[in-house]
Short mmCIF file of C-alpha atoms and ligand atoms in Angstrom, two decimals:
data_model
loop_
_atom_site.label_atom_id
_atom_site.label_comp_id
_atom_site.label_asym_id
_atom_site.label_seq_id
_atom_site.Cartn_x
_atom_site.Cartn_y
_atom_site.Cartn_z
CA UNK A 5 0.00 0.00 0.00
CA UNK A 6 1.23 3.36 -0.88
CA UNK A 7 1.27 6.30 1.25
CA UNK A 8 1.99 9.17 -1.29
CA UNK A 9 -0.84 10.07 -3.63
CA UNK A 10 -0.69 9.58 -7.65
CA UNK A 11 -0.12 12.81 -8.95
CA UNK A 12 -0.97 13.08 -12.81
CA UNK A 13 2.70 14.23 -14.52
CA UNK A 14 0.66 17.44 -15.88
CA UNK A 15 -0.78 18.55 -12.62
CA UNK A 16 1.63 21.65 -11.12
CA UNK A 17 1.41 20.61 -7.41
CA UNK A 18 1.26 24.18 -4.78
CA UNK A 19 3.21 24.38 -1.84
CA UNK A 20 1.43 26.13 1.24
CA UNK A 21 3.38 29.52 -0.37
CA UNK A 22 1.47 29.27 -3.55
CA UNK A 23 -1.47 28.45 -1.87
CA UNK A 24 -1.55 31.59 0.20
CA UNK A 25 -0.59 33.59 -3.21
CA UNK A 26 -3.60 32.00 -5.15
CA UNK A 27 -6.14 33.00 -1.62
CA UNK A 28 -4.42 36.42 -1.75
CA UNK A 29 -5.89 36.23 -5.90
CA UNK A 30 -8.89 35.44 -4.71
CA UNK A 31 -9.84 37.82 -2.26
CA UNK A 32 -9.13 40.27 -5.35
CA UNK A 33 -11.23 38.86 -7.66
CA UNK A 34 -13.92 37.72 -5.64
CA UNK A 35 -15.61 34.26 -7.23
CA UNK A 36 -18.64 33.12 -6.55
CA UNK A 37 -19.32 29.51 -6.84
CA UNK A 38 -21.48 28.55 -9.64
CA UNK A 39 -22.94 26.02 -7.15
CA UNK A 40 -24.09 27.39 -4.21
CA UNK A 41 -22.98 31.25 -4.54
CA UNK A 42 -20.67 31.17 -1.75
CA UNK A 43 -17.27 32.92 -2.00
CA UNK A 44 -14.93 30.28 0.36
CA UNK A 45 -12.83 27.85 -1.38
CA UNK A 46 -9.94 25.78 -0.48
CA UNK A 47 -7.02 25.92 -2.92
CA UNK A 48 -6.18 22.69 -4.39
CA UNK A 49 -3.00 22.43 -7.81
CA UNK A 50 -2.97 23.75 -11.01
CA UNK A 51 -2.92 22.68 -14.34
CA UNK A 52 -1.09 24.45 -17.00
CA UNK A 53 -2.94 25.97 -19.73
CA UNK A 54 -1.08 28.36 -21.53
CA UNK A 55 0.54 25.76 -24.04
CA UNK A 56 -3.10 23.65 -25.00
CA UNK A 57 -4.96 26.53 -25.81
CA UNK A 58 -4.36 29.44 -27.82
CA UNK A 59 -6.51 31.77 -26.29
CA UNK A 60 -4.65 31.73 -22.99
CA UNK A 61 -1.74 33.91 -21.86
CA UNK A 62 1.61 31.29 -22.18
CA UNK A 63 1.53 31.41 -18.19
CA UNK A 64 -2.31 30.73 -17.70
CA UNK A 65 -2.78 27.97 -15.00
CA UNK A 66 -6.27 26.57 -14.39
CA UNK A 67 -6.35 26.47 -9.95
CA UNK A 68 -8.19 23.87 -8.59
CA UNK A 69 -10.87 25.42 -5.95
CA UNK A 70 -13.09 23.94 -3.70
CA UNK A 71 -16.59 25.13 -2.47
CA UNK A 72 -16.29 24.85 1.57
CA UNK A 73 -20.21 25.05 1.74
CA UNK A 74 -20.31 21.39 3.07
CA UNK A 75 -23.99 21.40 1.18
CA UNK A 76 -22.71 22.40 -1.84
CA UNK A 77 -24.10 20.55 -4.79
CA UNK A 78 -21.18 21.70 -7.22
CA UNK A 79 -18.40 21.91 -4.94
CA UNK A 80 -15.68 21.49 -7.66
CA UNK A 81 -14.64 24.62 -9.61
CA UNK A 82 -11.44 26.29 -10.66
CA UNK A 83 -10.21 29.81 -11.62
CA UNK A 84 -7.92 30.94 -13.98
CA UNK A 85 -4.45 32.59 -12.68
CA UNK A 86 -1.31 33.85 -14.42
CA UNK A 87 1.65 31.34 -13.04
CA UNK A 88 3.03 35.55 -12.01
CA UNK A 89 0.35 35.61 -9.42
CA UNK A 90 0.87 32.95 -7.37
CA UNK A 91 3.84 31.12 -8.64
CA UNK A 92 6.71 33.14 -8.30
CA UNK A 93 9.00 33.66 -4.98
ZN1 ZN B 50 -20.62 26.07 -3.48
#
């Protein structure tokens, strides 16, 4: 049995750091869920976009966000960041 969790190669995986940069993102822009209409999410990782589709910036990153409404019936979202916002030190 393993104890570390299968990543997928083309998920970017956050520290804490780039956690607290993405939450710092949000409380900027403000999302609502398309759920429930709440507006707190936990951070999950990001997926690059900026190579698969041309109408994204070359840094765009899709970041994983999840509805903390524990009645939620679309908990599972994600917002688009620049890798500038939240990836860099
Ligand atoms: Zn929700």
């Amino acid at each position: 049995m393993s104890t570390s969790e299968q990543i997928r190669p083309e998920i970017t995986v956050l520290s804490e750091e780039h956690k607290h940069r993405a939450r710092r993102q949000l409380l900027r822009r403000r999302p609502a869920c398309g759920g429930c209409g709440g507006g707190d999410f936990q951070v999950g990782d990001a997926l690059y976009l900026g190579f698969l589709f041309l109408h994204e910036d070359t840094d765009a990153y899709m970041v994983a966000l999840t509805c903390t409404n524990p009645a939620c019936p679309a908990a599972h979202t994600g917002i688009t960041l620049r890798g500038s916002e939240f990836l860099t030190s």
